[in-house]
mmCIF file of C-alpha atoms (C1' of nucleotides) in Angstrom:
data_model
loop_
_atom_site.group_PDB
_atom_site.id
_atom_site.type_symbol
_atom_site.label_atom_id
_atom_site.label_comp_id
_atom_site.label_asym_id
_atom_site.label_seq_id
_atom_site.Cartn_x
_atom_site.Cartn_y
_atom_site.Cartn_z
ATOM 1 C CA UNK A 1 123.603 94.208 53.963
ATOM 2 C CA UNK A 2 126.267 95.519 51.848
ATOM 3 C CA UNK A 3 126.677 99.160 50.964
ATOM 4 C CA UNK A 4 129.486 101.111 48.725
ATOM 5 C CA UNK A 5 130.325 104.264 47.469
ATOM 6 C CA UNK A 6 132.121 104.452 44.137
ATOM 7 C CA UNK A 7 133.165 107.407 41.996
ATOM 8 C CA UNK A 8 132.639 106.255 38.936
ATOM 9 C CA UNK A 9 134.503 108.713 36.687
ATOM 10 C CA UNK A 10 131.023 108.512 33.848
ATOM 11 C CA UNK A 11 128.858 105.929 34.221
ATOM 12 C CA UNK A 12 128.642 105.615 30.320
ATOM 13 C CA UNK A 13 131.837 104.721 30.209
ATOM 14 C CA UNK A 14 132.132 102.696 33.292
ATOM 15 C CA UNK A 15 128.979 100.663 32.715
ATOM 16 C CA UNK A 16 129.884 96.926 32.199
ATOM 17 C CA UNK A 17 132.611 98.129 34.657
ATOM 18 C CA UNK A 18 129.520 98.892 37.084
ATOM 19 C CA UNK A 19 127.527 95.946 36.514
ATOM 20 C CA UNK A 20 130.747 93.421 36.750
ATOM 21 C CA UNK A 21 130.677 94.517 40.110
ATOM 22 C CA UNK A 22 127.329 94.186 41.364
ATOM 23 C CA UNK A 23 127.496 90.926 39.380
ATOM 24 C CA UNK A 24 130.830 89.660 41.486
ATOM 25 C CA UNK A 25 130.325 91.831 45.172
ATOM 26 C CA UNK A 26 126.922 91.352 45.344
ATOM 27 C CA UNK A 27 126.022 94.683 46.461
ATOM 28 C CA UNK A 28 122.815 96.068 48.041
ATOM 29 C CA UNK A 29 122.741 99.891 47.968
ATOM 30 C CA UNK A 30 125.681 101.511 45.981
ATOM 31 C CA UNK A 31 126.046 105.522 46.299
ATOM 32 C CA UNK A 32 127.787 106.662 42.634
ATOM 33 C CA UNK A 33 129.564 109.787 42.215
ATOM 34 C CA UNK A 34 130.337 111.217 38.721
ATOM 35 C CA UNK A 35 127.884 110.469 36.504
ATOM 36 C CA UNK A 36 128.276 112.459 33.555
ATOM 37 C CA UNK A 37 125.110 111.702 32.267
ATOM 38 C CA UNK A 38 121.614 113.730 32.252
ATOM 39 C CA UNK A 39 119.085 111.825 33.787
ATOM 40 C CA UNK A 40 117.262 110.790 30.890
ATOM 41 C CA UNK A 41 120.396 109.587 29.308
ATOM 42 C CA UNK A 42 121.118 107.265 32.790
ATOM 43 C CA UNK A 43 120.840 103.705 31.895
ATOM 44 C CA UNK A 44 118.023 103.076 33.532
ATOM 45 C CA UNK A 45 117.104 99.434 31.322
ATOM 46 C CA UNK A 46 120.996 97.836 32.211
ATOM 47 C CA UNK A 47 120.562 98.305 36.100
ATOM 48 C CA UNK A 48 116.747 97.292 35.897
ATOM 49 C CA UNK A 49 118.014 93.809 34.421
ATOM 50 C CA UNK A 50 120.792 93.359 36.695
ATOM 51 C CA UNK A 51 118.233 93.367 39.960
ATOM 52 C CA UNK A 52 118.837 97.116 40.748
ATOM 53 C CA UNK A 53 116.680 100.501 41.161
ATOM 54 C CA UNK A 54 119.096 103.663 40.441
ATOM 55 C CA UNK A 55 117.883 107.170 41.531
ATOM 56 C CA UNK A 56 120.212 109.755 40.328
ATOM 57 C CA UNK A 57 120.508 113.484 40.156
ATOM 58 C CA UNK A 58 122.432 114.181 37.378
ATOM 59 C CA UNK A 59 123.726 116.832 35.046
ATOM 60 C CA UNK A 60 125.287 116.587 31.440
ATOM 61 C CA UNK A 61 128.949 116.521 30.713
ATOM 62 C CA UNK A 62 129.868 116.728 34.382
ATOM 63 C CA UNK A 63 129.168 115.745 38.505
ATOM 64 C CA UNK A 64 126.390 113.470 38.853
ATOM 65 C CA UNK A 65 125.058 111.692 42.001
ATOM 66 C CA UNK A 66 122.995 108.602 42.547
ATOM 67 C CA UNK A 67 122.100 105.609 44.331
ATOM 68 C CA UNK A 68 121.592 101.954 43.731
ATOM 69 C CA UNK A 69 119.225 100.337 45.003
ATOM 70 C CA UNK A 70 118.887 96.319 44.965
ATOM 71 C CA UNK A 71 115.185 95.533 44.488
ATOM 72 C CA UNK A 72 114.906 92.926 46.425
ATOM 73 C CA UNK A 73 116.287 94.646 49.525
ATOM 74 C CA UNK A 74 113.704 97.609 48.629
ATOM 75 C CA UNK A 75 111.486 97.440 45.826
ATOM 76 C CA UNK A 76 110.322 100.993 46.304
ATOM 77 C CA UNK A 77 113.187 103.010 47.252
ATOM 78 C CA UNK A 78 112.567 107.061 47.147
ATOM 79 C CA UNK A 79 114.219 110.102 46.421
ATOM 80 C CA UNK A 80 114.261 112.359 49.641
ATOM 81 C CA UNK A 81 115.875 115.494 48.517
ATOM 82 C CA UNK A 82 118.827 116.383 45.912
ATOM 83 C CA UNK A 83 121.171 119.240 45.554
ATOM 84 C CA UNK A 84 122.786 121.197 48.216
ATOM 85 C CA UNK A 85 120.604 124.565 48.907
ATOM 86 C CA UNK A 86 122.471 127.589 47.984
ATOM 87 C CA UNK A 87 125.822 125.969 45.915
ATOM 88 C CA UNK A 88 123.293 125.023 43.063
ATOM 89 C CA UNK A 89 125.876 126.710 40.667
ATOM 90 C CA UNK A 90 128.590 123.781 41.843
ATOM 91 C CA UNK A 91 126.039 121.083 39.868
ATOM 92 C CA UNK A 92 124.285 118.345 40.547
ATOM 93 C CA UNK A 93 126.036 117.032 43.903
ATOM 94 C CA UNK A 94 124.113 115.735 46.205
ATOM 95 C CA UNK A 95 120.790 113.305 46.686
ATOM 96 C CA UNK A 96 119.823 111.522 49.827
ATOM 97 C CA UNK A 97 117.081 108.094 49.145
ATOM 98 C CA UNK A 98 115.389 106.447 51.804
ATOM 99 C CA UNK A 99 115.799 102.281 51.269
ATOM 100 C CA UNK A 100 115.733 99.554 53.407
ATOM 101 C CA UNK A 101 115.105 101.012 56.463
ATOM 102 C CA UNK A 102 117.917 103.565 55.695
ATOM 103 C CA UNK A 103 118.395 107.251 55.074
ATOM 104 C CA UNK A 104 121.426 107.686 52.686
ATOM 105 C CA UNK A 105 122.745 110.310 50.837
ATOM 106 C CA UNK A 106 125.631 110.115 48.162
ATOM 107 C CA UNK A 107 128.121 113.695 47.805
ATOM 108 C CA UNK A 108 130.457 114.759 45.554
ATOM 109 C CA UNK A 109 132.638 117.073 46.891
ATOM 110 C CA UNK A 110 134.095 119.719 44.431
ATOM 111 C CA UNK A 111 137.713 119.002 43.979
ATOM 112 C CA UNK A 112 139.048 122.566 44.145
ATOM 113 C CA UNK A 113 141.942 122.225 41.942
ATOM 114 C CA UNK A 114 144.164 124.112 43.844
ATOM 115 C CA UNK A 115 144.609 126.220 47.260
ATOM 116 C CA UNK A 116 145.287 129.525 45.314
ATOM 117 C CA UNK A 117 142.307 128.585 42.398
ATOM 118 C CA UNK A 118 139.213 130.236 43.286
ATOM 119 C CA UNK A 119 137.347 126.701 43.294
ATOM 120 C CA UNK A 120 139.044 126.391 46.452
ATOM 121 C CA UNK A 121 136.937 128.938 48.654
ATOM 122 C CA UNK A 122 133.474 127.725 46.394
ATOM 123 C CA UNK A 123 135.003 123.957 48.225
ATOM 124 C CA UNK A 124 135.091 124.884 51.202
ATOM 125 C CA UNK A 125 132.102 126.670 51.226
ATOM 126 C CA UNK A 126 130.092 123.931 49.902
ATOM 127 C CA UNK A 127 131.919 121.700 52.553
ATOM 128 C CA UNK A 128 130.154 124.016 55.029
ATOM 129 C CA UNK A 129 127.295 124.173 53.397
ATOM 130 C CA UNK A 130 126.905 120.288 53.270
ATOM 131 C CA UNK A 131 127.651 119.988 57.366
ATOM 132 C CA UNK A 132 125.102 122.661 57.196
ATOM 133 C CA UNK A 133 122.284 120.328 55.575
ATOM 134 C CA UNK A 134 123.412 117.282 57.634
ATOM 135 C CA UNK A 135 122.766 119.440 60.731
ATOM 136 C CA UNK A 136 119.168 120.405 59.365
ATOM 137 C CA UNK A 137 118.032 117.317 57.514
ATOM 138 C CA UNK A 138 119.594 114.512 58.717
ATOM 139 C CA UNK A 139 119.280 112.415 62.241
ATOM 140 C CA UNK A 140 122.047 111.658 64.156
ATOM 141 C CA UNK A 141 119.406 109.469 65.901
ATOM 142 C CA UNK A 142 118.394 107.097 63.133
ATOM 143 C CA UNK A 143 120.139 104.631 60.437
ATOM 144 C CA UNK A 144 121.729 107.571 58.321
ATOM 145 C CA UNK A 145 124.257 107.182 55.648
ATOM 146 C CA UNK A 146 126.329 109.693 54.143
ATOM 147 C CA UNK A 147 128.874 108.413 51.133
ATOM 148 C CA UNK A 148 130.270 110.160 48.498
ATOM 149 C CA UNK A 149 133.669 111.514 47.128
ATOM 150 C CA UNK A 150 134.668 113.994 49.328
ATOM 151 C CA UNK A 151 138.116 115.117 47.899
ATOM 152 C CA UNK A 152 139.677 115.653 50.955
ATOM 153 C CA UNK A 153 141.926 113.762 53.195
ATOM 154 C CA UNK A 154 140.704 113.182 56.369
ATOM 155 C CA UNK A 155 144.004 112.334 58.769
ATOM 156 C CA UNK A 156 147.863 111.915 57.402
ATOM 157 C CA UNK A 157 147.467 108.164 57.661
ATOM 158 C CA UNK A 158 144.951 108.916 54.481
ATOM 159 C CA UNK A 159 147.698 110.295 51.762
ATOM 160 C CA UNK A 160 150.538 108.990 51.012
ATOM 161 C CA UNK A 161 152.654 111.868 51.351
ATOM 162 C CA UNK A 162 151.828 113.527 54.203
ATOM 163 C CA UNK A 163 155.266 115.656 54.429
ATOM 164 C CA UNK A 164 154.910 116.738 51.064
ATOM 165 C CA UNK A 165 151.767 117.532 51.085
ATOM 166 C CA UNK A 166 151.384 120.009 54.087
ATOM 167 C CA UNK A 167 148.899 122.691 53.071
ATOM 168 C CA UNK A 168 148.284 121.462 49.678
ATOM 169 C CA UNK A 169 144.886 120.980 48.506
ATOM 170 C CA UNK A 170 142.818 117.895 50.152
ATOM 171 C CA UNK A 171 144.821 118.275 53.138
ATOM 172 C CA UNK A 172 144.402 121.288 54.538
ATOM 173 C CA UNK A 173 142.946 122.020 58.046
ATOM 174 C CA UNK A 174 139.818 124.463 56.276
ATOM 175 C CA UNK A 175 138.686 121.440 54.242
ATOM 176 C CA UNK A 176 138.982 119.355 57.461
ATOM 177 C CA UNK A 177 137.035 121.661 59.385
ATOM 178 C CA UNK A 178 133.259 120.228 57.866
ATOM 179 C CA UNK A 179 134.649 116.694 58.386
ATOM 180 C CA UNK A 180 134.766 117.507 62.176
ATOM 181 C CA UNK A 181 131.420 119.079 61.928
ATOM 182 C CA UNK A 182 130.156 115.829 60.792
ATOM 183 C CA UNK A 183 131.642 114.125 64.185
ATOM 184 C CA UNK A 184 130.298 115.865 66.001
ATOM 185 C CA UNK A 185 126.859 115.674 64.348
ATOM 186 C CA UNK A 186 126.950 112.081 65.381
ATOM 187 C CA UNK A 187 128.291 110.716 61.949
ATOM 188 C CA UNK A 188 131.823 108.953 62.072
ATOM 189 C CA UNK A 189 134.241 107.463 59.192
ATOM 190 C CA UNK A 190 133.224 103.618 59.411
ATOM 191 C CA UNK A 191 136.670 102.963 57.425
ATOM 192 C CA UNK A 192 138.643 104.515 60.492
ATOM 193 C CA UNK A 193 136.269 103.429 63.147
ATOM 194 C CA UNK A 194 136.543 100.220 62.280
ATOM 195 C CA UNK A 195 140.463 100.054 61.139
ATOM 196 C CA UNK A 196 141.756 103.016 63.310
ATOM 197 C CA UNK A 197 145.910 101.707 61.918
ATOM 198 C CA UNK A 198 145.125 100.486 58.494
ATOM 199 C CA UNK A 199 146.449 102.642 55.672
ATOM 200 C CA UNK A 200 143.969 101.963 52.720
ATOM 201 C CA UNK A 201 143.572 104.147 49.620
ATOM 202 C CA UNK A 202 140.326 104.857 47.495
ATOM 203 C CA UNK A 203 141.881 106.710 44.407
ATOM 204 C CA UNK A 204 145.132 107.292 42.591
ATOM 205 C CA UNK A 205 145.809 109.795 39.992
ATOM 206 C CA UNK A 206 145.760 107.912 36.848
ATOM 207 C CA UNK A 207 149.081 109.475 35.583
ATOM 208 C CA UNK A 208 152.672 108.656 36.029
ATOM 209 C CA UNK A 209 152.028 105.043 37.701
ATOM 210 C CA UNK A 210 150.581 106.501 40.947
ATOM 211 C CA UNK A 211 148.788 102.920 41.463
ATOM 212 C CA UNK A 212 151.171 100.904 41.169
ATOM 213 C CA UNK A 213 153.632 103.241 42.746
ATOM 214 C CA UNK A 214 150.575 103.166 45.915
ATOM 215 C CA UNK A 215 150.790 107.060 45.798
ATOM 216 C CA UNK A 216 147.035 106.952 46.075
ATOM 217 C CA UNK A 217 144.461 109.101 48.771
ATOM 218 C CA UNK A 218 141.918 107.975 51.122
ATOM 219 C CA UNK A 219 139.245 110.312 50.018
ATOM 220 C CA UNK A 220 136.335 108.541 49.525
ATOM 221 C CA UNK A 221 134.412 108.108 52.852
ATOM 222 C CA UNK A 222 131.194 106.789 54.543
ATOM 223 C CA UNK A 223 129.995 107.899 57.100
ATOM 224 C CA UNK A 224 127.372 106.732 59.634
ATOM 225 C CA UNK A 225 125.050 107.192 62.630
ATOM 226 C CA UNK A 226 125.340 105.778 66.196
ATOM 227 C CA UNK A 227 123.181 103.242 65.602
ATOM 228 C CA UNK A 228 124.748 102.258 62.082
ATOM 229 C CA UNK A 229 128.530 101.902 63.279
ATOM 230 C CA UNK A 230 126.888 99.553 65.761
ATOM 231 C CA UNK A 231 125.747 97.598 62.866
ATOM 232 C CA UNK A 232 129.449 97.419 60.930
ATOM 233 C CA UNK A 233 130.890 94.059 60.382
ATOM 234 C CA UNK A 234 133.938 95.490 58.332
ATOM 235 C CA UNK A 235 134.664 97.851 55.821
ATOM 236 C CA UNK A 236 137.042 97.690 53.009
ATOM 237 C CA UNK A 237 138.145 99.160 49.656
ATOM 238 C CA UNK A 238 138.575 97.576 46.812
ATOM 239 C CA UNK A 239 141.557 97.823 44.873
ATOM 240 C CA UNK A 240 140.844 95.267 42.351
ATOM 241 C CA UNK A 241 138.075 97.595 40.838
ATOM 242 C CA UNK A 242 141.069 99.930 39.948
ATOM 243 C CA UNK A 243 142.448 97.823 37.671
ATOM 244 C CA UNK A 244 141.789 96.825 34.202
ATOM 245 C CA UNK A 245 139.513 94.137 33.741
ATOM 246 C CA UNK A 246 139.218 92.528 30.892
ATOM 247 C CA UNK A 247 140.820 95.137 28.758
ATOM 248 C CA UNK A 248 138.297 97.957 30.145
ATOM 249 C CA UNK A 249 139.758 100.843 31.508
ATOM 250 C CA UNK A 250 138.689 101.786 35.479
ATOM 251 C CA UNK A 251 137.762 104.526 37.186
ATOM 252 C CA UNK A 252 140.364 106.421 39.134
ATOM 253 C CA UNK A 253 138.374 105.624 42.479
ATOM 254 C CA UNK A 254 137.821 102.187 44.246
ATOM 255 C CA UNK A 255 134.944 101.399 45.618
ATOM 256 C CA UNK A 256 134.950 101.389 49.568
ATOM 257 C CA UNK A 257 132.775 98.696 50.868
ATOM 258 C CA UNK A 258 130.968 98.415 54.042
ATOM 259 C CA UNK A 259 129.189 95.124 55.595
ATOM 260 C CA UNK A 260 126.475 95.888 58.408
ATOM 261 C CA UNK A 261 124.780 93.682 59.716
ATOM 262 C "C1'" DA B 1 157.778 113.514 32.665
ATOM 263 C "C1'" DT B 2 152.304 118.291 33.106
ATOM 264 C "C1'" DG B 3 153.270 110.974 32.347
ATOM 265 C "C1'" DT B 4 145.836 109.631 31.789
ATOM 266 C "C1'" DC B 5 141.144 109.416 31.117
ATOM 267 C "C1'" DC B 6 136.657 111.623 30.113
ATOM 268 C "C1'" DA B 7 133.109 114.754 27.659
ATOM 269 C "C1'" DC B 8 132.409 118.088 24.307
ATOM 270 C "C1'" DT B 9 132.776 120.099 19.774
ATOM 271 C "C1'" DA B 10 133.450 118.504 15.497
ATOM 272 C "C1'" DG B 11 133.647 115.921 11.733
ATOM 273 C "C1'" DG B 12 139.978 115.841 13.613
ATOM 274 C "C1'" DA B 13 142.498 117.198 17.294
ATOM 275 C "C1'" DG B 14 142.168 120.576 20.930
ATOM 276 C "C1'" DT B 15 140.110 122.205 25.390
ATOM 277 C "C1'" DG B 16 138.716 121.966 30.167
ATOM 278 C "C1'" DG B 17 138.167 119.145 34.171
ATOM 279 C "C1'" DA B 18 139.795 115.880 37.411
#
DNA sequence: ATGTCCACTAGGAGTGGA
């Protein structure tokens, strides 16, 4: 089974993006950040004819969460929960599905903008908040997913600056804090577990060349339980789905791909 | 190079967000 997670940067915009790549990876359950989209203006018919379910919690103009679902993996796949209790005010953020067997939730981190912006505290407060409701809802002890766009770096190896960017935001140490809560929930970064050396990227900034200059940020993760990293094959991002493709214009993110078994 | 892309409001180009 293959599952990604993909910031999409609006799915309005991004849709034959979207379905070129279920069409060419073959996907089975694909967590989307950024929507942009109310959810009865998701496109509900265009993944229905390509062989997928979506469940989304979305909001208009902004955030945006959902997840794909292939129909043939699950033909019933349901909404668990959405939104994080208590950072309603930071939008729509968060859902978790059960399909296939699976509990999976797809996050969007706030970004935070900067360390001296107040967005920054309302981050890392919502960080906490979001180790918080893995802690309460989630089991460490079952096949549990967690995928999203969490705007921050997790280890140096993940930016690629990590001199010049001591202390600036997505790197610093409060923002890392949650990610170690999620350790040691049982939940660990499949990406590093399963290339602990490999320096990989999952967006670039789409000004001043950073792409093609590979001044890009590993800050899209998945993470998964015990039993789940047993189940990982490999996991990869893909940097051809950050570049134009036939014309279209990409999102700023790659997808990051994971194969279990 | 504060260099791009997106949504919204508006009915053209500016604003806010990332």
């Amino acid at each position: 089974m293959r599952i990604v997670t993909w910031n999409v940067n609006s799915m309005a915009a991004r849709l034959d993006f979207v379905l070129d790549f279920l069409q060419t990876r073959s996907p089975d359950i694909v967590c989307v950040q950024e929507l942009k989209l109310p959810d009865e203006g998701f496109p509900h018919l265009a993944f229905e004819q390509a062989g997928f379910r979506a469940l989304t919690y979305g909001q208009a103009q902004w955030n945006g969460v959902g997840v794909l679902v292939r129909k043939s993996v699950d033909p019933e796949p349901l909404i668990v929960s959405t939104g994080l209790p208590g950072h309603e005010p930071m939008g729509s953020r968060l859902i978790t599905v059960k399909a296939a067997g699976l509990s999976v939730t797809s996050a969007y981190v706030p970004n935070g903008k900067t360390v001296a912006h107040p967005d920054y505290k309302a981050k890392v407060a919502w960080l906490g908040g979001l180790a918080d409701f893995v802690e309460k809802n989630l089991d460490p002890n079952g096949h549990t997913i967690l995928a999203g766009d969490f705007n921050v770096v997790p280890g140096d190896l993940d930016t690629w600056d990590p001199v010049g960017h001591v202390g600036a935001i997505f790197h610093t140490d409060a923002e890392r804090g949650p990610l170690e809560r999620l350790r040691a929930l049982g939940l660990q970064d499949l990406f590093r577990e399963k290339n602990p050396d490999l320096q990989s990227f999952s967006w670039w900034d789409y000004r001043a060349g950073a792409f093609h200059k590979k001044q890009g940020l590993r800050i899209d993760l998945v993470y998964g339980s015990k039993s789940v990293v047993s189940r990982v094959r490999e996991v990869s991002i893909d940097r051809d789905f950050r570049k134009k493709r036939e014309g279209r214009i990409p999102s700023d993110h790659a997808p990051v791909i994971v194969d279990i078994d």
